[in-house]
Amino acid sequence: MRSPTPGPALFVKAWLRDGNGQPIAGAEVDVWHSSPEGYYENQDPKQAEMNLRGKFTTDADGSFGFRSVKPAGYPIPIDGPVGDLLRAQGRHNFRPAHLHFLFFKPGFKTLISQIYVNDDPRLDTDVQFGVTQALIGNYLRHDEPASAADVTTPWYSLEQTFVMEPGRSRLPKPPITDKVQAQKSPALTP
Ligand SMILES: [Fe+2]
């Protein structure tokens, strides 16, 4: 977090393994997600540049972890042909809440994935059809006090294992630009 971002605390602990269950150490991990209000920082003047985005390296046991805030789902733009298509189908334009992960390690196929929040009401109707059972994370709700004094209840934790396949590692070039002043898209309610 690079600027104050109110919302339920989320503690993530994850492991990266190969197909034999062996830890993959020294992998680069990119993580990014929307705020508890459903905005990525590049859509939100209130958030600092690169807020809710992080880069990690897996430890010798293949693990990495971080504290963040629980993301919210968000509407995708409907001001073009996608909006026409959704209106014709009578569908809403929301994505369920998720964390994005990108894993890079030479010798392995680059893994880009999303882990969806299991209490999101739109898991079954994701506008992008991105949700599968395996990608729904077990985000545990905690109503007991956390070890960190500044964490209020409820807070959440997620434990997740990722598996990489051997293969060619390639890294996409992200089109990173300065913050655009785009507003969050309006909701489409069929
Ligand atoms: Fe997303």
mmCIF file of C-alpha atoms and ligand atoms in Angstrom:
data_model
loop_
_atom_site.group_PDB
_atom_site.id
_atom_site.type_symbol
_atom_site.label_atom_id
_atom_site.label_comp_id
_atom_site.label_asym_id
_atom_site.label_seq_id
_atom_site.Cartn_x
_atom_site.Cartn_y
_atom_site.Cartn_z
ATOM 1 C CA MET A 1 0.000 0.000 0.000
ATOM 2 C CA ARG A 2 1.437 3.333 -1.069
ATOM 3 C CA SER A 3 -1.420 5.517 0.115
ATOM 4 C CA PRO A 4 -4.085 5.048 2.799
ATOM 5 C CA THR A 5 -6.594 2.496 1.497
ATOM 6 C CA PRO A 6 -9.429 1.784 3.933
ATOM 7 C CA GLY A 7 -10.899 -1.706 3.904
ATOM 8 C CA PRO A 8 -10.697 -5.126 5.551
ATOM 9 C CA ALA A 9 -7.101 -6.315 6.016
ATOM 10 C CA LEU A 10 -6.095 -9.327 3.912
ATOM 11 C CA PHE A 11 -3.116 -11.551 4.726
ATOM 12 C CA VAL A 12 -1.916 -13.740 1.856
ATOM 13 C CA LYS A 13 0.478 -16.666 2.154
ATOM 14 C CA ALA A 14 1.233 -18.549 -1.053
ATOM 15 C CA TRP A 15 3.475 -21.328 -2.310
ATOM 16 C CA LEU A 16 4.864 -21.911 -5.775
ATOM 17 C CA ARG A 17 5.604 -25.523 -6.766
ATOM 18 C CA ASP A 18 6.449 -27.598 -9.818
ATOM 19 C CA GLY A 19 4.417 -30.573 -11.034
ATOM 20 C CA ASN A 20 6.229 -32.874 -8.595
ATOM 21 C CA GLY A 21 5.373 -30.697 -5.622
ATOM 22 C CA GLN A 22 8.899 -29.341 -5.304
ATOM 23 C CA PRO A 23 9.234 -25.672 -4.296
ATOM 24 C CA ILE A 24 10.219 -23.153 -6.989
ATOM 25 C CA ALA A 25 12.565 -20.664 -5.338
ATOM 26 C CA GLY A 26 13.663 -17.325 -6.713
ATOM 27 C CA ALA A 27 10.654 -16.798 -8.988
ATOM 28 C CA GLU A 28 9.496 -13.254 -9.660
ATOM 29 C CA VAL A 29 5.911 -12.635 -8.581
ATOM 30 C CA ASP A 30 3.835 -9.641 -9.627
ATOM 31 C CA VAL A 31 0.615 -9.032 -7.690
ATOM 32 C CA TRP A 32 -2.010 -6.383 -8.430
ATOM 33 C CA HIS A 33 -5.627 -5.831 -7.493
ATOM 34 C CA SER A 34 -8.484 -3.378 -7.188
ATOM 35 C CA SER A 35 -9.294 -1.448 -4.023
ATOM 36 C CA PRO A 36 -12.136 -2.274 -1.604
ATOM 37 C CA GLU A 37 -14.097 0.300 -3.654
ATOM 38 C CA GLY A 38 -13.461 -1.560 -6.909
ATOM 39 C CA TYR A 39 -10.859 0.756 -8.446
ATOM 40 C CA TYR A 40 -7.384 -0.006 -9.780
ATOM 41 C CA GLU A 41 -5.010 2.795 -8.878
ATOM 42 C CA ASN A 42 -4.753 3.992 -12.488
ATOM 43 C CA GLN A 43 -8.524 4.677 -12.412
ATOM 44 C CA ASP A 44 -8.531 6.380 -9.034
ATOM 45 C CA PRO A 45 -7.084 9.844 -8.321
ATOM 46 C CA LYS A 46 -7.244 9.078 -4.568
ATOM 47 C CA GLN A 47 -4.687 6.252 -4.825
ATOM 48 C CA ALA A 48 -0.921 6.759 -5.186
ATOM 49 C CA GLU A 49 0.858 5.520 -8.290
ATOM 50 C CA MET A 50 1.392 1.725 -8.084
ATOM 51 C CA ASN A 51 -0.882 1.412 -5.037
ATOM 52 C CA LEU A 52 -2.046 -2.195 -4.445
ATOM 53 C CA ARG A 53 0.666 -3.489 -6.768
ATOM 54 C CA GLY A 54 3.694 -5.409 -5.560
ATOM 55 C CA LYS A 55 6.673 -7.427 -6.705
ATOM 56 C CA PHE A 56 7.963 -10.384 -4.694
ATOM 57 C CA THR A 57 10.566 -13.135 -4.986
ATOM 58 C CA THR A 58 9.762 -16.634 -3.750
ATOM 59 C CA ASP A 59 11.832 -17.932 -0.810
ATOM 60 C CA ALA A 60 13.803 -21.186 -0.715
ATOM 61 C CA ASP A 61 10.592 -23.046 0.214
ATOM 62 C CA GLY A 62 8.764 -21.446 -2.757
ATOM 63 C CA SER A 63 6.674 -19.227 -0.513
ATOM 64 C CA PHE A 64 5.877 -15.556 -0.427
ATOM 65 C CA GLY A 65 3.381 -13.507 1.537
ATOM 66 C CA PHE A 66 2.025 -10.045 2.016
ATOM 67 C CA ARG A 67 -0.571 -7.943 3.766
ATOM 68 C CA SER A 68 -3.032 -5.904 1.710
ATOM 69 C CA VAL A 69 -6.747 -5.071 1.724
ATOM 70 C CA LYS A 70 -9.607 -7.202 0.428
ATOM 71 C CA PRO A 71 -10.409 -6.225 -3.165
ATOM 72 C CA ALA A 72 -13.922 -5.604 -4.489
ATOM 73 C CA GLY A 73 -15.446 -6.582 -7.813
ATOM 74 C CA TYR A 74 -15.893 -3.919 -10.458
ATOM 75 C CA PRO A 75 -17.866 -3.093 -13.595
ATOM 76 C CA ILE A 76 -16.140 -3.268 -16.981
ATOM 77 C CA PRO A 77 -16.698 -0.469 -19.555
ATOM 78 C CA ILE A 78 -19.946 -0.535 -21.524
ATOM 79 C CA ASP A 79 -19.415 2.498 -23.765
ATOM 80 C CA GLY A 80 -18.494 0.383 -26.823
ATOM 81 C CA PRO A 81 -19.549 -2.801 -28.614
ATOM 82 C CA VAL A 82 -19.072 -4.866 -25.420
ATOM 83 C CA GLY A 83 -21.813 -2.779 -23.783
ATOM 84 C CA ASP A 84 -24.100 -3.378 -26.793
ATOM 85 C CA LEU A 85 -23.414 -7.116 -26.573
ATOM 86 C CA LEU A 86 -24.134 -7.256 -22.831
ATOM 87 C CA ARG A 87 -27.366 -5.276 -23.209
ATOM 88 C CA ALA A 88 -28.482 -7.609 -26.013
ATOM 89 C CA GLN A 89 -27.768 -10.598 -23.773
ATOM 90 C CA GLY A 90 -29.394 -9.052 -20.702
ATOM 91 C CA ARG A 91 -26.236 -9.520 -18.657
ATOM 92 C CA HIS A 92 -24.590 -7.365 -15.989
ATOM 93 C CA ASN A 93 -21.080 -5.977 -16.517
ATOM 94 C CA PHE A 94 -19.323 -6.945 -13.277
ATOM 95 C CA ARG A 95 -16.239 -8.993 -12.574
ATOM 96 C CA PRO A 96 -16.145 -10.777 -9.200
ATOM 97 C CA ALA A 97 -13.399 -9.596 -6.806
ATOM 98 C CA HIS A 98 -9.972 -11.129 -7.413
ATOM 99 C CA LEU A 99 -6.227 -10.850 -6.942
ATOM 100 C CA HIS A 100 -3.995 -10.942 -10.032
ATOM 101 C CA PHE A 101 -0.741 -12.944 -9.976
ATOM 102 C CA LEU A 102 2.075 -13.261 -12.532
ATOM 103 C CA PHE A 103 4.914 -15.756 -11.967
ATOM 104 C CA PHE A 104 8.163 -15.644 -13.946
ATOM 105 C CA LYS A 105 11.054 -18.062 -13.663
ATOM 106 C CA PRO A 106 13.399 -19.166 -16.477
ATOM 107 C CA GLY A 107 12.688 -22.792 -17.398
ATOM 108 C CA PHE A 108 8.966 -22.525 -16.635
ATOM 109 C CA LYS A 109 5.989 -21.305 -18.658
ATOM 110 C CA THR A 110 5.066 -17.876 -17.356
ATOM 111 C CA LEU A 111 1.945 -18.268 -15.214
ATOM 112 C CA ILE A 112 -0.645 -15.490 -15.157
ATOM 113 C CA SER A 113 -3.689 -16.134 -13.003
ATOM 114 C CA GLN A 114 -6.464 -14.650 -10.892
ATOM 115 C CA ILE A 115 -7.739 -15.923 -7.547
ATOM 116 C CA TYR A 116 -11.381 -15.027 -6.964
ATOM 117 C CA VAL A 117 -12.908 -14.081 -3.611
ATOM 118 C CA ASN A 118 -15.217 -16.892 -2.495
ATOM 119 C CA ASP A 119 -17.889 -14.667 -0.928
ATOM 120 C CA ASP A 120 -18.463 -12.618 -4.088
ATOM 121 C CA PRO A 121 -22.105 -12.890 -5.261
ATOM 122 C CA ARG A 122 -21.106 -12.769 -8.936
ATOM 123 C CA LEU A 123 -18.798 -15.809 -9.131
ATOM 124 C CA ASP A 124 -21.330 -17.636 -11.326
ATOM 125 C CA THR A 125 -22.004 -14.694 -13.623
ATOM 126 C CA ASP A 126 -18.545 -13.156 -14.204
ATOM 127 C CA VAL A 127 -18.935 -10.930 -17.257
ATOM 128 C CA GLN A 128 -15.608 -12.253 -18.610
ATOM 129 C CA PHE A 129 -16.281 -15.966 -17.854
ATOM 130 C CA GLY A 130 -12.917 -16.085 -16.060
ATOM 131 C CA VAL A 131 -13.959 -18.042 -12.962
ATOM 132 C CA THR A 132 -13.319 -21.760 -12.622
ATOM 133 C CA GLN A 133 -13.681 -23.815 -9.445
ATOM 134 C CA ALA A 134 -9.898 -24.151 -9.123
ATOM 135 C CA LEU A 135 -9.473 -20.370 -9.196
ATOM 136 C CA ILE A 136 -11.848 -19.631 -6.298
ATOM 137 C CA GLY A 137 -9.679 -18.913 -3.265
ATOM 138 C CA ASN A 138 -10.531 -19.878 0.295
ATOM 139 C CA TYR A 139 -10.545 -16.346 1.691
ATOM 140 C CA LEU A 140 -11.156 -17.010 5.393
ATOM 141 C CA ARG A 141 -13.062 -14.412 7.409
ATOM 142 C CA HIS A 142 -11.723 -13.791 10.916
ATOM 143 C CA ASP A 143 -13.770 -12.138 13.646
ATOM 144 C CA GLU A 144 -11.135 -12.647 16.352
ATOM 145 C CA PRO A 145 -8.453 -10.004 17.000
ATOM 146 C CA ALA A 146 -5.441 -10.174 14.677
ATOM 147 C CA SER A 147 -1.837 -10.184 15.847
ATOM 148 C CA ALA A 148 -1.213 -6.748 14.349
ATOM 149 C CA ALA A 149 -2.707 -4.028 16.555
ATOM 150 C CA ASP A 150 -3.949 -1.867 13.680
ATOM 151 C CA VAL A 151 -6.123 -4.601 12.165
ATOM 152 C CA THR A 152 -9.846 -4.255 12.809
ATOM 153 C CA THR A 153 -12.366 -7.086 12.511
ATOM 154 C CA PRO A 154 -13.393 -8.669 10.307
ATOM 155 C CA TRP A 155 -10.106 -9.387 8.574
ATOM 156 C CA TYR A 156 -9.303 -12.044 5.991
ATOM 157 C CA SER A 157 -6.580 -14.552 5.169
ATOM 158 C CA LEU A 158 -5.833 -16.560 2.052
ATOM 159 C CA GLU A 159 -3.523 -19.528 1.588
ATOM 160 C CA GLN A 160 -2.940 -20.533 -2.013
ATOM 161 C CA THR A 161 -0.656 -22.901 -3.910
ATOM 162 C CA PHE A 162 0.339 -22.264 -7.522
ATOM 163 C CA VAL A 163 1.915 -24.813 -9.877
ATOM 164 C CA MET A 164 4.187 -23.951 -12.807
ATOM 165 C CA GLU A 165 4.826 -26.185 -15.813
ATOM 166 C CA PRO A 166 8.249 -26.553 -17.372
ATOM 167 C CA GLY A 167 8.581 -24.641 -20.621
ATOM 168 C CA ARG A 168 9.573 -21.392 -22.198
ATOM 169 C CA SER A 169 9.476 -18.334 -19.965
ATOM 170 C CA ARG A 170 8.208 -15.192 -21.604
ATOM 171 C CA LEU A 171 7.313 -11.909 -19.984
ATOM 172 C CA PRO A 172 4.722 -9.557 -21.466
ATOM 173 C CA LYS A 173 5.609 -5.874 -21.562
ATOM 174 C CA PRO A 174 2.983 -4.039 -19.542
ATOM 175 C CA PRO A 175 1.732 -0.834 -21.146
ATOM 176 C CA ILE A 176 2.410 1.186 -18.010
ATOM 177 C CA THR A 177 1.528 4.846 -18.371
ATOM 178 C CA ASP A 178 0.753 7.658 -16.015
ATOM 179 C CA LYS A 179 -2.519 7.653 -14.175
ATOM 180 C CA VAL A 180 -5.473 8.208 -16.452
ATOM 181 C CA GLN A 181 -8.474 10.041 -15.092
ATOM 182 C CA ALA A 182 -10.902 7.390 -16.257
ATOM 183 C CA GLN A 183 -13.953 6.993 -14.074
ATOM 184 C CA LYS A 184 -15.237 3.633 -12.994
ATOM 185 C CA SER A 185 -17.776 2.369 -15.510
ATOM 186 C CA PRO A 186 -21.476 2.549 -14.665
ATOM 187 C CA ALA A 187 -23.293 -0.591 -13.575
ATOM 188 C CA LEU A 188 -25.470 -2.386 -16.077
ATOM 189 C CA THR A 189 -28.456 -4.033 -14.407
ATOM 190 C CA PRO A 190 -30.490 -6.226 -16.708
HETATM 191 FE FE FE B 1 -8.840 -7.447 -12.539
#
